């Protein structure tokens, strides 16, 4: 009888010990899994439509991760991060902006990759005729040419490079209308406030109000790439890394390809 009581005592003690261990090591992981994480992704304006479509696809498998976007000119987003504005991930439309942040130690080492590539194209309003090349921009019938502000908008930097390589920059400079991001360039051409504009092929693809005249020769401008990286001061490094990796998945690539981005 005593033996049974002793065994019963040890059995109860062992069960209590296991319950304590489970409470210590298992319960917190459940709480962590159920807690919500919000990521802020600062991304080039030209990525807006593709990233908005990718968001619900990601959240189907990660419902506890909220994705917020901050779209704008890559140079402006770079400056925001340099000045301490919140951001977990940065996706630029140009290499220069990410290089600058990396040199200042503001990006998490080992998280940089190339998301996609693009092409620069000349667009005009859909009903416009008689413009068949970039050289037509010199003609008097073209009054206003929209491009991104070269100091902060990568599309504007590429546009400036092309026009300079073609030796027509100074001939058209008085006609240039500068926009704060590439989507504003597109809007200017769509509305007729500009007779022509230089945007990405992906921007032209989403509009039924403009038509592509010609794609700029890639030898006339720097490579158009979209590097991305996790911002070093993020408080959600693991979640940010996971979302960055998802952007390179087959599901995300299918969306990027749909919008005309060139996969690396």
PDB file of C-alpha atoms in Angstrom:
ATOM      1  CA  UNK A   1       0.000   0.000   0.000  1.00  0.00           C
ATOM      2  CA  UNK A   2       2.785   2.325   0.974  1.00  0.00           C
ATOM      3  CA  UNK A   3       4.505   1.544  -2.302  1.00  0.00           C
ATOM      4  CA  UNK A   4       1.393   2.582  -4.246  1.00  0.00           C
ATOM      5  CA  UNK A   5       1.165   5.847  -2.285  1.00  0.00           C
ATOM      6  CA  UNK A   6       4.811   6.618  -3.007  1.00  0.00           C
ATOM      7  CA  UNK A   7       4.366   5.910  -6.727  1.00  0.00           C
ATOM      8  CA  UNK A   8       1.210   8.026  -6.793  1.00  0.00           C
ATOM      9  CA  UNK A   9       3.066  10.894  -5.084  1.00  0.00           C
ATOM     10  CA  UNK A  10       5.936  10.807  -7.586  1.00  0.00           C
ATOM     11  CA  UNK A  11       3.487  10.548 -10.491  1.00  0.00           C
ATOM     12  CA  UNK A  12       1.643  13.647  -9.318  1.00  0.00           C
ATOM     13  CA  UNK A  13       4.920  15.501  -8.774  1.00  0.00           C
ATOM     14  CA  UNK A  14       6.151  14.560 -12.256  1.00  0.00           C
ATOM     15  CA  UNK A  15       2.904  15.724 -13.848  1.00  0.00           C
ATOM     16  CA  UNK A  16       3.175  19.033 -12.021  1.00  0.00           C
ATOM     17  CA  UNK A  17       6.764  19.476 -13.157  1.00  0.00           C
ATOM     18  CA  UNK A  18       5.845  18.798 -16.795  1.00  0.00           C
ATOM     19  CA  UNK A  19       2.971  21.281 -16.573  1.00  0.00           C
ATOM     20  CA  UNK A  20       5.340  23.936 -15.209  1.00  0.00           C
ATOM     21  CA  UNK A  21       7.849  23.284 -18.016  1.00  0.00           C
ATOM     22  CA  UNK A  22       5.124  23.473 -20.650  1.00  0.00           C
ATOM     23  CA  UNK A  23       3.832  26.701 -19.155  1.00  0.00           C
ATOM     24  CA  UNK A  24       7.336  28.177 -19.281  1.00  0.00           C
ATOM     25  CA  UNK A  25       8.379  27.141 -22.773  1.00  0.00           C
ATOM     26  CA  UNK A  26       5.227  26.548 -24.789  1.00  0.00           C
ATOM     27  CA  UNK A  27       2.763  29.250 -23.769  1.00  0.00           C
ATOM     28  CA  UNK A  28       4.981  32.244 -24.707  1.00  0.00           C
ATOM     29  CA  UNK A  29       5.450  30.862 -28.236  1.00  0.00           C
ATOM     30  CA  UNK A  30       1.674  30.703 -28.648  1.00  0.00           C
ATOM     31  CA  UNK A  31       1.365  34.313 -27.511  1.00  0.00           C
ATOM     32  CA  UNK A  32       4.127  35.323 -29.924  1.00  0.00           C
ATOM     33  CA  UNK A  33       2.432  33.515 -32.802  1.00  0.00           C
ATOM     34  CA  UNK A  34      -0.855  35.291 -32.073  1.00  0.00           C
ATOM     35  CA  UNK A  35       0.612  38.789 -31.664  1.00  0.00           C
ATOM     36  CA  UNK A  36       0.284  41.183 -34.594  1.00  0.00           C
ATOM     37  CA  UNK A  37       3.285  42.727 -36.324  1.00  0.00           C
ATOM     38  CA  UNK A  38       3.048  45.814 -38.521  1.00  0.00           C
ATOM     39  CA  UNK A  39       5.681  46.390 -41.195  1.00  0.00           C
ATOM     40  CA  UNK A  40       6.194  49.707 -42.973  1.00  0.00           C
ATOM     41  CA  UNK A  41       7.629  49.305 -46.459  1.00  0.00           C
ATOM     42  CA  UNK A  42       9.036  52.455 -48.069  1.00  0.00           C
ATOM     43  CA  UNK A  43       8.942  51.751 -51.796  1.00  0.00           C
ATOM     44  CA  UNK A  44       9.391  53.488 -55.140  1.00  0.00           C
ATOM     45  CA  UNK A  45       6.128  54.877 -56.530  1.00  0.00           C
ATOM     46  CA  UNK A  46       6.391  52.732 -59.661  1.00  0.00           C
ATOM     47  CA  UNK A  47       5.908  49.606 -57.526  1.00  0.00           C
ATOM     48  CA  UNK A  48       2.552  50.710 -56.101  1.00  0.00           C
ATOM     49  CA  UNK A  49       0.159  48.529 -58.092  1.00  0.00           C
ATOM     50  CA  UNK A  50       2.286  45.386 -57.920  1.00  0.00           C
ATOM     51  CA  UNK A  51       2.982  45.647 -54.182  1.00  0.00           C
ATOM     52  CA  UNK A  52      -0.661  46.401 -53.382  1.00  0.00           C
ATOM     53  CA  UNK A  53      -1.626  43.181 -55.164  1.00  0.00           C
ATOM     54  CA  UNK A  54       1.091  41.169 -53.422  1.00  0.00           C
ATOM     55  CA  UNK A  55      -0.038  42.285 -49.941  1.00  0.00           C
ATOM     56  CA  UNK A  56      -3.241  40.183 -49.614  1.00  0.00           C
ATOM     57  CA  UNK A  57      -1.479  37.159 -51.125  1.00  0.00           C
ATOM     58  CA  UNK A  58       1.126  37.317 -48.369  1.00  0.00           C
ATOM     59  CA  UNK A  59      -1.456  37.869 -45.661  1.00  0.00           C
ATOM     60  CA  UNK A  60      -3.324  34.719 -46.649  1.00  0.00           C
ATOM     61  CA  UNK A  61      -0.502  32.735 -45.040  1.00  0.00           C
ATOM     62  CA  UNK A  62       0.645  35.414 -42.573  1.00  0.00           C
ATOM     63  CA  UNK A  63      -2.599  36.977 -41.256  1.00  0.00           C
ATOM     64  CA  UNK A  64      -0.843  38.390 -38.184  1.00  0.00           C
ATOM     65  CA  UNK A  65       1.541  40.522 -40.263  1.00  0.00           C
ATOM     66  CA  UNK A  66       0.105  43.883 -41.307  1.00  0.00           C
ATOM     67  CA  UNK A  67       1.807  45.514 -44.287  1.00  0.00           C
ATOM     68  CA  UNK A  68       1.699  49.294 -44.682  1.00  0.00           C
ATOM     69  CA  UNK A  69       3.277  51.061 -47.643  1.00  0.00           C
ATOM     70  CA  UNK A  70       4.915  54.445 -47.989  1.00  0.00           C
ATOM     71  CA  UNK A  71       5.216  55.132 -51.727  1.00  0.00           C
ATOM     72  CA  UNK A  72       7.235  58.005 -53.130  1.00  0.00           C
ATOM     73  CA  UNK A  73      10.350  59.089 -54.985  1.00  0.00           C
ATOM     74  CA  UNK A  74      13.293  56.878 -54.038  1.00  0.00           C
ATOM     75  CA  UNK A  75      15.482  59.870 -53.192  1.00  0.00           C
ATOM     76  CA  UNK A  76      12.835  61.346 -50.899  1.00  0.00           C
ATOM     77  CA  UNK A  77      12.353  57.992 -49.153  1.00  0.00           C
ATOM     78  CA  UNK A  78      16.110  57.685 -48.723  1.00  0.00           C
ATOM     79  CA  UNK A  79      16.226  61.092 -47.032  1.00  0.00           C
ATOM     80  CA  UNK A  80      13.328  60.153 -44.748  1.00  0.00           C
ATOM     81  CA  UNK A  81      15.198  57.072 -43.548  1.00  0.00           C
ATOM     82  CA  UNK A  82      18.399  59.075 -43.075  1.00  0.00           C
ATOM     83  CA  UNK A  83      16.466  61.566 -40.943  1.00  0.00           C
ATOM     84  CA  UNK A  84      15.074  58.839 -38.700  1.00  0.00           C
ATOM     85  CA  UNK A  85      11.613  58.309 -40.179  1.00  0.00           C
ATOM     86  CA  UNK A  86      10.176  54.856 -39.427  1.00  0.00           C
ATOM     87  CA  UNK A  87      10.667  52.141 -42.041  1.00  0.00           C
ATOM     88  CA  UNK A  88      11.260  48.403 -41.893  1.00  0.00           C
ATOM     89  CA  UNK A  89      12.073  47.742 -45.549  1.00  0.00           C
ATOM     90  CA  UNK A  90      13.321  50.054 -48.309  1.00  0.00           C
ATOM     91  CA  UNK A  91      12.803  49.298 -52.007  1.00  0.00           C
ATOM     92  CA  UNK A  92      14.335  51.818 -54.385  1.00  0.00           C
ATOM     93  CA  UNK A  93      14.006  52.297 -58.140  1.00  0.00           C
ATOM     94  CA  UNK A  94      17.726  52.992 -58.279  1.00  0.00           C
ATOM     95  CA  UNK A  95      20.952  51.592 -56.932  1.00  0.00           C
ATOM     96  CA  UNK A  96      22.319  54.942 -55.800  1.00  0.00           C
ATOM     97  CA  UNK A  97      19.798  55.462 -53.005  1.00  0.00           C
ATOM     98  CA  UNK A  98      20.379  52.040 -51.435  1.00  0.00           C
ATOM     99  CA  UNK A  99      24.138  52.452 -51.808  1.00  0.00           C
ATOM    100  CA  UNK A 100      23.950  55.701 -49.844  1.00  0.00           C
ATOM    101  CA  UNK A 101      22.041  54.099 -46.964  1.00  0.00           C
ATOM    102  CA  UNK A 102      24.343  51.103 -46.936  1.00  0.00           C
ATOM    103  CA  UNK A 103      27.442  53.313 -46.754  1.00  0.00           C
ATOM    104  CA  UNK A 104      25.951  55.086 -43.740  1.00  0.00           C
ATOM    105  CA  UNK A 105      25.316  51.793 -41.964  1.00  0.00           C
ATOM    106  CA  UNK A 106      21.537  52.218 -42.016  1.00  0.00           C
ATOM    107  CA  UNK A 107      20.708  48.853 -43.594  1.00  0.00           C
ATOM    108  CA  UNK A 108      20.746  45.426 -41.966  1.00  0.00           C
ATOM    109  CA  UNK A 109      23.789  43.543 -43.332  1.00  0.00           C
ATOM    110  CA  UNK A 110      23.033  40.553 -45.523  1.00  0.00           C
ATOM    111  CA  UNK A 111      19.478  41.601 -46.415  1.00  0.00           C
ATOM    112  CA  UNK A 112      20.116  43.440 -49.683  1.00  0.00           C
ATOM    113  CA  UNK A 113      18.895  41.909 -52.945  1.00  0.00           C
ATOM    114  CA  UNK A 114      17.513  42.945 -56.335  1.00  0.00           C
ATOM    115  CA  UNK A 115      13.733  42.687 -56.617  1.00  0.00           C
ATOM    116  CA  UNK A 116      13.252  43.490 -60.310  1.00  0.00           C
ATOM    117  CA  UNK A 117      14.356  45.508 -63.322  1.00  0.00           C
ATOM    118  CA  UNK A 118      12.572  47.917 -65.668  1.00  0.00           C
ATOM    119  CA  UNK A 119      12.802  49.888 -68.927  1.00  0.00           C
ATOM    120  CA  UNK A 120      12.515  53.616 -69.590  1.00  0.00           C
ATOM    121  CA  UNK A 121      10.020  54.607 -72.311  1.00  0.00           C
ATOM    122  CA  UNK A 122       8.817  57.771 -74.013  1.00  0.00           C
ATOM    123  CA  UNK A 123       5.045  58.175 -73.768  1.00  0.00           C
ATOM    124  CA  UNK A 124       2.575  60.641 -75.284  1.00  0.00           C
ATOM    125  CA  UNK A 125      -1.215  61.084 -74.919  1.00  0.00           C
ATOM    126  CA  UNK A 126      -3.027  58.352 -76.809  1.00  0.00           C
ATOM    127  CA  UNK A 127      -4.490  60.659 -79.462  1.00  0.00           C
ATOM    128  CA  UNK A 128      -1.165  62.341 -80.320  1.00  0.00           C
ATOM    129  CA  UNK A 129       0.501  61.555 -83.654  1.00  0.00           C
ATOM    130  CA  UNK A 130       3.704  62.637 -85.331  1.00  0.00           C
ATOM    131  CA  UNK A 131       6.079  61.811 -82.460  1.00  0.00           C
ATOM    132  CA  UNK A 132       8.055  58.694 -83.320  1.00  0.00           C
ATOM    133  CA  UNK A 133      11.384  59.151 -81.568  1.00  0.00           C
ATOM    134  CA  UNK A 134      13.146  60.978 -78.756  1.00  0.00           C
ATOM    135  CA  UNK A 135      14.600  63.393 -81.309  1.00  0.00           C
ATOM    136  CA  UNK A 136      11.085  64.702 -81.993  1.00  0.00           C
ATOM    137  CA  UNK A 137      11.190  66.286 -78.540  1.00  0.00           C
ATOM    138  CA  UNK A 138      13.311  69.092 -80.042  1.00  0.00           C
ATOM    139  CA  UNK A 139      10.496  70.148 -82.369  1.00  0.00           C
ATOM    140  CA  UNK A 140       8.397  73.247 -81.691  1.00  0.00           C
ATOM    141  CA  UNK A 141       5.155  71.273 -81.578  1.00  0.00           C
ATOM    142  CA  UNK A 142       6.350  69.696 -78.327  1.00  0.00           C
ATOM    143  CA  UNK A 143       5.846  72.388 -75.683  1.00  0.00           C
ATOM    144  CA  UNK A 144       6.137  70.487 -72.393  1.00  0.00           C
ATOM    145  CA  UNK A 145       8.081  67.329 -71.534  1.00  0.00           C
ATOM    146  CA  UNK A 146       7.513  65.737 -68.135  1.00  0.00           C
ATOM    147  CA  UNK A 147      10.311  63.916 -66.324  1.00  0.00           C
ATOM    148  CA  UNK A 148      11.045  63.119 -62.699  1.00  0.00           C
ATOM    149  CA  UNK A 149      13.138  65.559 -60.698  1.00  0.00           C
ATOM    150  CA  UNK A 150      16.650  64.144 -61.393  1.00  0.00           C
ATOM    151  CA  UNK A 151      17.955  64.960 -57.912  1.00  0.00           C
ATOM    152  CA  UNK A 152      15.454  62.703 -56.158  1.00  0.00           C
ATOM    153  CA  UNK A 153      13.608  60.596 -58.738  1.00  0.00           C
ATOM    154  CA  UNK A 154      15.575  57.747 -60.358  1.00  0.00           C
ATOM    155  CA  UNK A 155      13.339  57.854 -63.468  1.00  0.00           C
ATOM    156  CA  UNK A 156      14.333  61.511 -63.830  1.00  0.00           C
ATOM    157  CA  UNK A 157      18.002  60.596 -63.473  1.00  0.00           C
ATOM    158  CA  UNK A 158      17.673  57.976 -66.212  1.00  0.00           C
ATOM    159  CA  UNK A 159      15.775  60.454 -68.407  1.00  0.00           C
ATOM    160  CA  UNK A 160      18.493  63.070 -67.987  1.00  0.00           C
ATOM    161  CA  UNK A 161      21.182  60.518 -68.862  1.00  0.00           C
ATOM    162  CA  UNK A 162      19.348  59.534 -72.054  1.00  0.00           C
ATOM    163  CA  UNK A 163      18.731  63.094 -73.212  1.00  0.00           C
ATOM    164  CA  UNK A 164      22.348  64.016 -72.534  1.00  0.00           C
ATOM    165  CA  UNK A 165      23.675  60.960 -74.391  1.00  0.00           C
ATOM    166  CA  UNK A 166      21.514  61.886 -77.378  1.00  0.00           C
ATOM    167  CA  UNK A 167      22.922  65.448 -77.202  1.00  0.00           C
ATOM    168  CA  UNK A 168      19.473  67.017 -76.960  1.00  0.00           C
ATOM    169  CA  UNK A 169      19.380  67.873 -73.245  1.00  0.00           C
ATOM    170  CA  UNK A 170      20.167  71.559 -73.706  1.00  0.00           C
ATOM    171  CA  UNK A 171      17.767  71.843 -76.634  1.00  0.00           C
ATOM    172  CA  UNK A 172      14.832  70.544 -74.627  1.00  0.00           C
ATOM    173  CA  UNK A 173      15.735  71.747 -71.110  1.00  0.00           C
ATOM    174  CA  UNK A 174      13.476  74.820 -71.340  1.00  0.00           C
ATOM    175  CA  UNK A 175      10.505  72.521 -72.049  1.00  0.00           C
ATOM    176  CA  UNK A 176      11.057  70.225 -69.100  1.00  0.00           C
ATOM    177  CA  UNK A 177       8.414  69.966 -66.381  1.00  0.00           C
ATOM    178  CA  UNK A 178       9.726  68.249 -63.258  1.00  0.00           C
ATOM    179  CA  UNK A 179       7.600  65.898 -61.147  1.00  0.00           C
ATOM    180  CA  UNK A 180       8.105  64.619 -57.609  1.00  0.00           C
ATOM    181  CA  UNK A 181       7.777  60.981 -58.675  1.00  0.00           C
ATOM    182  CA  UNK A 182       7.309  58.937 -61.823  1.00  0.00           C
ATOM    183  CA  UNK A 183       3.552  58.526 -61.319  1.00  0.00           C
ATOM    184  CA  UNK A 184       3.182  62.309 -61.433  1.00  0.00           C
ATOM    185  CA  UNK A 185       4.999  62.238 -64.788  1.00  0.00           C
ATOM    186  CA  UNK A 186       2.483  59.693 -66.044  1.00  0.00           C
ATOM    187  CA  UNK A 187      -0.438  61.770 -64.727  1.00  0.00           C
ATOM    188  CA  UNK A 188       0.880  64.884 -66.490  1.00  0.00           C
ATOM    189  CA  UNK A 189       0.912  63.084 -69.840  1.00  0.00           C
ATOM    190  CA  UNK A 190      -2.470  61.428 -69.226  1.00  0.00           C
ATOM    191  CA  UNK A 191      -4.098  64.794 -68.492  1.00  0.00           C
ATOM    192  CA  UNK A 192      -2.485  66.543 -71.443  1.00  0.00           C
ATOM    193  CA  UNK A 193      -0.532  68.882 -69.173  1.00  0.00           C
ATOM    194  CA  UNK A 194       2.579  67.504 -70.862  1.00  0.00           C
ATOM    195  CA  UNK A 195       2.983  66.632 -74.531  1.00  0.00           C
ATOM    196  CA  UNK A 196       5.360  63.796 -73.726  1.00  0.00           C
ATOM    197  CA  UNK A 197       7.026  62.169 -70.750  1.00  0.00           C
ATOM    198  CA  UNK A 198       9.661  59.624 -69.794  1.00  0.00           C
ATOM    199  CA  UNK A 199       8.354  56.915 -67.477  1.00  0.00           C
ATOM    200  CA  UNK A 200       8.955  53.247 -66.804  1.00  0.00           C
ATOM    201  CA  UNK A 201       7.453  50.632 -69.082  1.00  0.00           C
ATOM    202  CA  UNK A 202       5.448  49.363 -66.112  1.00  0.00           C
ATOM    203  CA  UNK A 203       3.835  52.783 -65.621  1.00  0.00           C
ATOM    204  CA  UNK A 204       2.812  52.960 -69.275  1.00  0.00           C
ATOM    205  CA  UNK A 205       1.373  49.448 -69.050  1.00  0.00           C
ATOM    206  CA  UNK A 206      -1.212  50.381 -66.406  1.00  0.00           C
ATOM    207  CA  UNK A 207      -2.543  53.398 -68.324  1.00  0.00           C
ATOM    208  CA  UNK A 208      -5.056  53.404 -71.169  1.00  0.00           C
ATOM    209  CA  UNK A 209      -4.561  57.151 -71.717  1.00  0.00           C
ATOM    210  CA  UNK A 210      -0.996  57.077 -73.026  1.00  0.00           C
ATOM    211  CA  UNK A 211       0.914  55.165 -75.664  1.00  0.00           C
ATOM    212  CA  UNK A 212       4.566  54.181 -75.838  1.00  0.00           C
ATOM    213  CA  UNK A 213       6.523  55.849 -78.625  1.00  0.00           C
ATOM    214  CA  UNK A 214       9.857  54.156 -78.054  1.00  0.00           C
ATOM    215  CA  UNK A 215      11.920  52.488 -75.341  1.00  0.00           C
ATOM    216  CA  UNK A 216      15.196  54.212 -74.545  1.00  0.00           C
ATOM    217  CA  UNK A 217      18.298  52.267 -75.502  1.00  0.00           C
ATOM    218  CA  UNK A 218      19.659  50.759 -72.298  1.00  0.00           C
ATOM    219  CA  UNK A 219      23.205  51.728 -73.234  1.00  0.00           C
ATOM    220  CA  UNK A 220      22.230  55.388 -72.759  1.00  0.00           C
ATOM    221  CA  UNK A 221      21.407  55.135 -69.052  1.00  0.00           C
ATOM    222  CA  UNK A 222      22.368  53.301 -65.882  1.00  0.00           C
ATOM    223  CA  UNK A 223      20.779  49.904 -65.316  1.00  0.00           C
ATOM    224  CA  UNK A 224      17.249  50.267 -63.951  1.00  0.00           C
ATOM    225  CA  UNK A 225      17.151  47.957 -60.963  1.00  0.00           C
ATOM    226  CA  UNK A 226      15.046  47.794 -57.803  1.00  0.00           C
ATOM    227  CA  UNK A 227      17.312  46.908 -54.879  1.00  0.00           C
ATOM    228  CA  UNK A 228      15.685  46.253 -51.515  1.00  0.00           C
ATOM    229  CA  UNK A 229      16.969  45.801 -47.979  1.00  0.00           C
ATOM    230  CA  UNK A 230      15.799  45.703 -44.369  1.00  0.00           C
ATOM    231  CA  UNK A 231      16.367  48.955 -42.478  1.00  0.00           C
ATOM    232  CA  UNK A 232      18.776  48.412 -39.582  1.00  0.00           C
ATOM    233  CA  UNK A 233      16.705  50.111 -36.888  1.00  0.00           C
ATOM    234  CA  UNK A 234      13.621  47.976 -37.549  1.00  0.00           C
ATOM    235  CA  UNK A 235      12.023  46.512 -34.447  1.00  0.00           C
ATOM    236  CA  UNK A 236      10.655  43.608 -36.493  1.00  0.00           C
ATOM    237  CA  UNK A 237      13.762  42.213 -38.174  1.00  0.00           C
ATOM    238  CA  UNK A 238      12.505  38.624 -38.471  1.00  0.00           C
ATOM    239  CA  UNK A 239       9.161  39.628 -39.992  1.00  0.00           C
ATOM    240  CA  UNK A 240      10.874  42.115 -42.323  1.00  0.00           C
ATOM    241  CA  UNK A 241      13.302  39.455 -43.542  1.00  0.00           C
ATOM    242  CA  UNK A 242      10.452  37.002 -44.125  1.00  0.00           C
ATOM    243  CA  UNK A 243       8.440  39.504 -46.184  1.00  0.00           C
ATOM    244  CA  UNK A 244      11.554  40.454 -48.196  1.00  0.00           C
ATOM    245  CA  UNK A 245      12.105  36.784 -48.960  1.00  0.00           C
ATOM    246  CA  UNK A 246       8.466  36.404 -49.990  1.00  0.00           C
ATOM    247  CA  UNK A 247       8.894  39.250 -52.501  1.00  0.00           C
ATOM    248  CA  UNK A 248      11.402  37.010 -54.279  1.00  0.00           C
ATOM    249  CA  UNK A 249       9.076  33.995 -54.228  1.00  0.00           C
ATOM    250  CA  UNK A 250       7.363  32.538 -57.298  1.00  0.00           C
ATOM    251  CA  UNK A 251       4.012  33.986 -56.188  1.00  0.00           C
ATOM    252  CA  UNK A 252       5.360  37.537 -55.903  1.00  0.00           C
ATOM    253  CA  UNK A 253       7.366  37.213 -59.111  1.00  0.00           C
ATOM    254  CA  UNK A 254       4.214  36.243 -60.996  1.00  0.00           C
ATOM    255  CA  UNK A 255       2.589  39.522 -59.916  1.00  0.00           C
ATOM    256  CA  UNK A 256       5.669  41.591 -60.786  1.00  0.00           C
ATOM    257  CA  UNK A 257       5.824  39.948 -64.215  1.00  0.00           C
ATOM    258  CA  UNK A 258       2.123  40.643 -64.758  1.00  0.00           C
ATOM    259  CA  UNK A 259       2.803  44.364 -64.312  1.00  0.00           C
ATOM    260  CA  UNK A 260       5.697  44.296 -66.764  1.00  0.00           C
ATOM    261  CA  UNK A 261       8.674  44.181 -64.414  1.00  0.00           C
ATOM    262  CA  UNK A 262      11.712  42.270 -65.612  1.00  0.00           C
ATOM    263  CA  UNK A 263      12.738  39.551 -63.170  1.00  0.00           C
ATOM    264  CA  UNK A 264      16.422  39.439 -62.177  1.00  0.00           C
TER     265      UNK A 264
END
